[in-house]
Short mmCIF file of C-alpha atoms in Angstrom, two decimals:
data_model
loop_
_atom_site.label_atom_id
_atom_site.label_comp_id
_atom_site.label_asym_id
_atom_site.label_seq_id
_atom_site.Cartn_x
_atom_site.Cartn_y
_atom_site.Cartn_z
CA ARG A 1 -22.72 128.72 155.06
CA HIS A 2 -19.40 128.08 153.29
CA ALA A 3 -18.39 131.73 153.82
CA ILE A 4 -19.10 131.46 157.55
CA GLU A 5 -16.98 128.30 157.83
CA GLN A 6 -14.17 129.95 155.83
CA THR A 7 -14.28 133.03 158.07
CA ARG A 8 -14.14 130.83 161.19
CA THR A 9 -11.19 128.86 159.78
CA THR A 10 -9.35 132.06 158.86
CA ALA A 11 -9.96 133.57 162.31
CA MET A 12 -8.71 130.40 164.02
CA ALA A 13 -5.57 130.35 161.86
CA ALA A 14 -4.92 134.03 162.61
CA GLY A 15 -5.42 133.43 166.34
CA THR A 16 -3.01 130.50 166.26
CA LEU A 17 -0.33 132.59 164.56
CA VAL A 18 -0.76 135.47 167.01
CA HIS A 19 -0.53 133.10 169.98
CA ARG A 20 2.55 131.33 168.61
CA TYR A 21 4.28 134.61 167.85
CA LEU A 22 3.59 136.03 171.31
CA GLU A 23 4.62 132.77 172.97
CA MET A 24 8.08 133.20 171.44
CA HIS A 25 8.47 136.98 171.05
CA LEU A 26 6.27 138.72 173.63
CA LEU A 27 9.21 140.39 175.36
CA ASP A 28 10.92 141.55 172.16
CA ASP A 29 11.26 145.31 171.66
CA ALA A 30 9.37 145.31 168.38
CA PHE A 31 7.47 143.15 165.93
CA VAL A 32 9.72 141.47 163.34
CA ALA A 33 7.95 140.37 160.17
CA GLY A 34 10.65 137.78 159.42
CA ASN A 35 9.89 135.98 162.68
CA LEU A 36 6.22 135.77 161.73
CA ARG A 37 7.12 134.43 158.27
CA ILE A 38 9.10 131.62 159.93
CA ILE A 39 6.19 130.74 162.22
CA ALA A 40 3.73 130.96 159.31
CA SER A 41 5.77 128.90 156.88
CA PRO A 42 4.34 125.57 155.70
CA ASP A 43 7.43 123.91 157.21
CA ALA A 44 6.29 125.17 160.62
CA GLY A 45 2.94 123.47 160.14
CA GLN A 46 1.00 126.73 160.08
CA VAL A 47 -1.33 128.36 157.61
CA SER A 48 0.70 130.55 155.31
CA GLY A 49 -2.01 132.40 153.38
CA THR A 50 -1.03 135.93 152.43
CA GLU A 51 -4.33 137.34 153.70
CA ILE A 52 -3.95 135.67 157.09
CA VAL A 53 -0.31 136.66 157.53
CA GLY A 54 -1.13 140.21 156.44
CA GLY A 55 -3.91 140.50 159.01
CA VAL A 56 -1.75 139.01 161.76
CA THR A 57 1.07 141.41 160.83
CA GLU A 58 -1.26 144.37 161.37
CA ILE A 59 -2.50 143.01 164.70
CA LEU A 60 1.04 142.43 165.97
CA LYS A 61 2.32 145.80 164.72
CA ARG A 62 -0.39 147.52 166.76
CA PHE A 63 0.30 145.38 169.82
CA PHE A 64 4.05 145.92 169.99
CA GLY A 65 4.73 149.22 171.74
CA SER A 66 1.15 149.38 173.06
CA GLU A 67 0.16 149.75 176.70
CA LEU A 68 -0.53 146.00 176.92
CA HIS A 69 2.87 145.13 175.46
CA THR A 70 4.54 147.51 177.92
CA ARG A 71 2.66 145.88 180.80
CA ALA A 72 3.78 142.42 179.72
CA ARG A 73 7.41 143.52 179.44
CA LYS A 74 7.41 145.16 182.88
CA ALA A 75 5.61 142.31 184.65
CA LYS A 76 7.11 139.12 185.95
CA ILE A 77 6.11 136.31 183.57
CA LEU A 78 4.93 133.29 185.56
CA GLY A 79 3.67 131.19 182.67
CA ARG A 80 2.76 131.07 178.99
CA GLU A 81 0.26 128.74 177.34
CA VAL A 82 -0.51 127.07 180.68
CA PRO A 83 -2.95 124.14 180.41
CA VAL A 84 -5.80 124.11 182.91
CA TYR A 85 -7.90 121.14 184.02
CA LEU A 86 -10.43 121.99 186.67
CA SER A 87 -13.51 120.64 188.46
CA LEU A 88 -15.88 123.45 189.34
CA ASP A 89 -19.62 123.51 190.04
CA GLY A 90 -19.84 119.78 189.36
CA LYS A 91 -18.37 120.13 185.85
CA GLN A 92 -15.00 119.42 184.29
CA TRP A 93 -13.26 122.30 182.51
CA SER A 94 -10.12 122.46 180.42
CA GLY A 95 -8.37 125.18 178.51
CA THR A 96 -5.18 127.14 178.20
CA ILE A 97 -4.25 130.39 179.91
CA ASP A 98 -2.23 132.33 177.34
CA LEU A 99 -0.16 134.32 179.80
CA ILE A 100 0.21 134.56 183.58
CA ILE A 101 1.94 137.62 184.97
CA GLU A 102 2.65 139.08 188.36
CA GLU A 103 2.08 142.81 188.45
CA ASN A 104 2.42 144.83 191.66
CA GLY A 105 2.04 141.66 193.74
CA ALA A 106 -1.16 140.59 191.95
CA ILE A 107 -1.46 137.51 189.76
CA ILE A 108 -3.17 138.16 186.42
CA GLY A 109 -4.15 135.58 183.86
CA VAL A 110 -4.48 136.79 180.29
CA ASP A 111 -6.34 135.49 177.27
CA TYR A 112 -5.30 137.02 173.94
CA LYS A 113 -8.17 137.82 171.59
CA VAL A 114 -7.47 138.76 167.98
CA THR A 115 -10.54 140.96 168.10
CA LYS A 116 -11.18 144.19 169.93
CA LYS A 117 -12.26 143.74 173.52
CA PRO A 118 -16.03 144.21 173.60
CA ALA A 119 -17.45 146.90 175.89
CA GLU A 120 -19.53 144.22 177.59
CA LEU A 121 -18.19 140.69 177.88
CA PRO A 122 -20.31 137.96 176.29
CA THR A 123 -21.63 135.29 178.66
CA GLU A 124 -19.04 132.72 177.53
CA TYR A 125 -16.20 135.19 178.24
CA GLU A 126 -17.59 135.87 181.72
CA GLN A 127 -17.68 132.13 182.35
CA GLN A 128 -14.11 131.69 181.07
CA LYS A 129 -12.94 134.57 183.25
CA ARG A 130 -14.56 133.06 186.36
CA ILE A 131 -13.20 129.56 185.70
CA TYR A 132 -9.66 130.75 184.93
CA THR A 133 -9.60 133.03 187.98
CA VAL A 134 -10.47 130.07 190.21
CA ALA A 135 -7.82 128.00 188.41
CA LEU A 136 -5.17 130.66 189.01
CA ARG A 137 -5.98 130.79 192.70
CA ARG A 138 -5.79 127.00 192.95
CA ILE A 139 -2.60 126.68 190.88
CA LEU A 140 -0.68 129.45 192.61
CA GLY A 141 -2.33 129.19 196.02
CA ARG A 142 -2.55 132.92 196.53
CA ASP A 143 -4.57 136.05 196.02
CA PRO A 144 -5.18 138.48 194.56
CA ALA A 145 -5.66 136.64 191.30
CA SER A 146 -7.68 137.95 188.39
CA PHE A 147 -8.17 137.37 184.71
CA GLU A 148 -8.17 139.74 181.73
CA PHE A 149 -8.92 139.57 178.04
CA TRP A 150 -6.45 141.47 175.90
CA GLY A 151 -8.16 142.51 172.67
CA LEU A 152 -5.31 142.87 170.21
CA ALA A 153 -7.14 144.08 167.11
#
């Protein structure tokens, strides 16, 4: 049980570092390890474990220069880390859309995942995709709007 909790904590810390890095450096030409060290420093209020930073470094090295990175750099950025509060199907939902881009006239919301994108989306991902797509349409008042998961690992 302790190992599962530790793994969950490590994964959350890694995800936080990846999100923070991309929030500040998504449009940079390349990954810069020094920028990650600043974000991961104890002074920045982040987890600074060598194992976590090493794993995040590998994830970000693969992302920069990838097809997804190229898409982000070519697209018009409409928002980053956009909070969402929504009533849908009689329920209240809240979350954060990591990135909103406009690509070829279409609005696309993006959620970064520090894992590989699964071949088939789990039920909770399908639900998140549906809710965030509705949120994008309501926020921006236009279509087409869609939502994607970017598996970065």
